[in-house]
Coordinates of C-alpha atoms in Angstrom, one line a residue:
M262 CA 121.6 91.1 76.5
S263 CA 123.1 89.1 79.7
Y264 CA 121.8 85.5 80.4
G265 CA 120.4 86.9 83.7
I266 CA 118.2 89.1 81.9
Q267 CA 117.0 86.6 79.6
L268 CA 116.2 84.2 82.4
L269 CA 114.4 87.0 84.1
I270 CA 112.2 87.6 80.9
I271 CA 111.5 83.9 80.7
L272 CA 110.6 84.1 84.4
L273 CA 108.2 87.1 83.8
F274 CA 106.7 85.5 80.7
S275 CA 105.9 82.3 82.6
L276 CA 104.3 84.1 85.3
V277 CA 102.1 86.3 83.1
M278 CA 101.1 83.0 81.4
F279 CA 100.3 81.6 84.8
G280 CA 98.0 84.7 85.7
V281 CA 96.1 84.7 82.3
L282 CA 95.5 80.7 82.7
N283 CA 94.4 81.2 86.3
F284 CA 92.2 84.2 85.2
L285 CA 90.7 82.0 82.5
A286 CA 90.0 79.2 84.5
I287 CA 88.2 81.1 87.4
S288 CA 86.3 83.4 85.1
L289 CA 85.2 80.6 82.9
S290 CA 84.2 78.4 85.7
Q291 CA 82.3 81.1 87.5
N292 CA 80.3 79.4 90.1
N293 CA 79.6 76.2 88.2
F294 CA 80.8 73.1 90.0
K295 CA 81.6 70.7 87.2
R296 CA 83.4 73.6 85.3
R297 CA 85.7 74.2 88.3
I298 CA 86.7 70.8 88.8
V299 CA 87.5 70.6 84.9
A300 CA 89.5 73.8 85.4
G301 CA 91.6 72.2 88.0
F302 CA 92.0 68.8 86.4
L303 CA 93.3 71.0 83.3
F304 CA 95.7 73.0 85.3
L305 CA 97.1 69.5 86.6
L306 CA 97.2 68.2 83.1
L307 CA 99.0 71.3 81.7
T308 CA 102.1 70.7 84.0
P309 CA 103.9 68.5 81.6
I310 CA 103.7 71.0 79.0
I311 CA 104.7 73.9 81.2
F312 CA 107.6 71.5 82.3
L313 CA 108.8 71.0 78.9
T314 CA 108.3 74.7 77.5
T315 CA 110.2 76.1 80.6
T316 CA 113.0 73.2 80.3
A317 CA 113.8 74.1 76.7
L318 CA 113.6 77.8 77.0
T319 CA 115.7 78.0 80.0
S320 CA 118.2 75.3 79.2
I321 CA 119.3 77.5 76.2
F322 CA 121.0 79.9 78.8
D323 CA 122.1 77.5 81.4
K324 CA 123.9 74.7 80.1
G325 CA 125.0 73.0 83.5
G326 CA 121.2 72.6 84.3
L327 CA 121.0 73.5 88.2
G328 CA 119.5 76.8 87.3
V329 CA 117.2 75.1 84.8
A330 CA 116.1 72.4 87.4
N331 CA 115.7 75.3 90.3
L332 CA 113.3 77.6 88.0
V333 CA 111.2 74.6 86.7
F334 CA 110.8 73.2 90.1
V335 CA 109.5 76.6 91.4
I336 CA 107.1 77.2 88.3
L337 CA 105.9 73.6 88.5
N338 CA 105.1 73.8 92.0
L339 CA 103.0 76.9 91.4
Y340 CA 101.0 75.2 88.7
I341 CA 100.4 72.2 90.8
V342 CA 99.4 74.1 94.2
N343 CA 96.9 76.3 92.1
G344 CA 95.5 73.3 90.4
I345 CA 94.8 71.7 94.0
V346 CA 93.4 75.0 95.2
I347 CA 91.1 75.2 92.4
L348 CA 89.8 71.8 93.2
L349 CA 89.4 72.6 96.7
S350 CA 87.6 75.7 95.7
A351 CA 85.0 73.5 93.7
S352 CA 84.3 71.9 97.1
F353 CA 83.5 75.1 98.8
I354 CA 81.1 76.0 95.7
L355 CA 79.2 72.8 96.3
K356 CA 78.9 73.5 100.1
K357 CA 77.7 76.8 99.4
H358 CA 75.1 75.6 97.0
N359 CA 74.0 72.8 99.4
I360 CA 73.4 75.4 102.5
R361 CA 70.7 77.4 100.2

């Protein structure tokens, strides 16, 4: 199997992992403000673990490091932005409950 296909498999695996974690964070927090805040912070705290695993898996195939850096940068930005969006959505939940 070529290196490009293996890197694509790693990218797809990390995107599936992102989707599963996002689904769990949203579905388990439901409409609870405190749970949504905890889910957002957990997403932000998971970024070093995601960084290390993605770097370790992709560095096997790219010894130069530039491809690894680009792939890890894209994936980490996705996780960080998602954590911030989850934190912001908690403030919308709080506003929605204060209106009623």
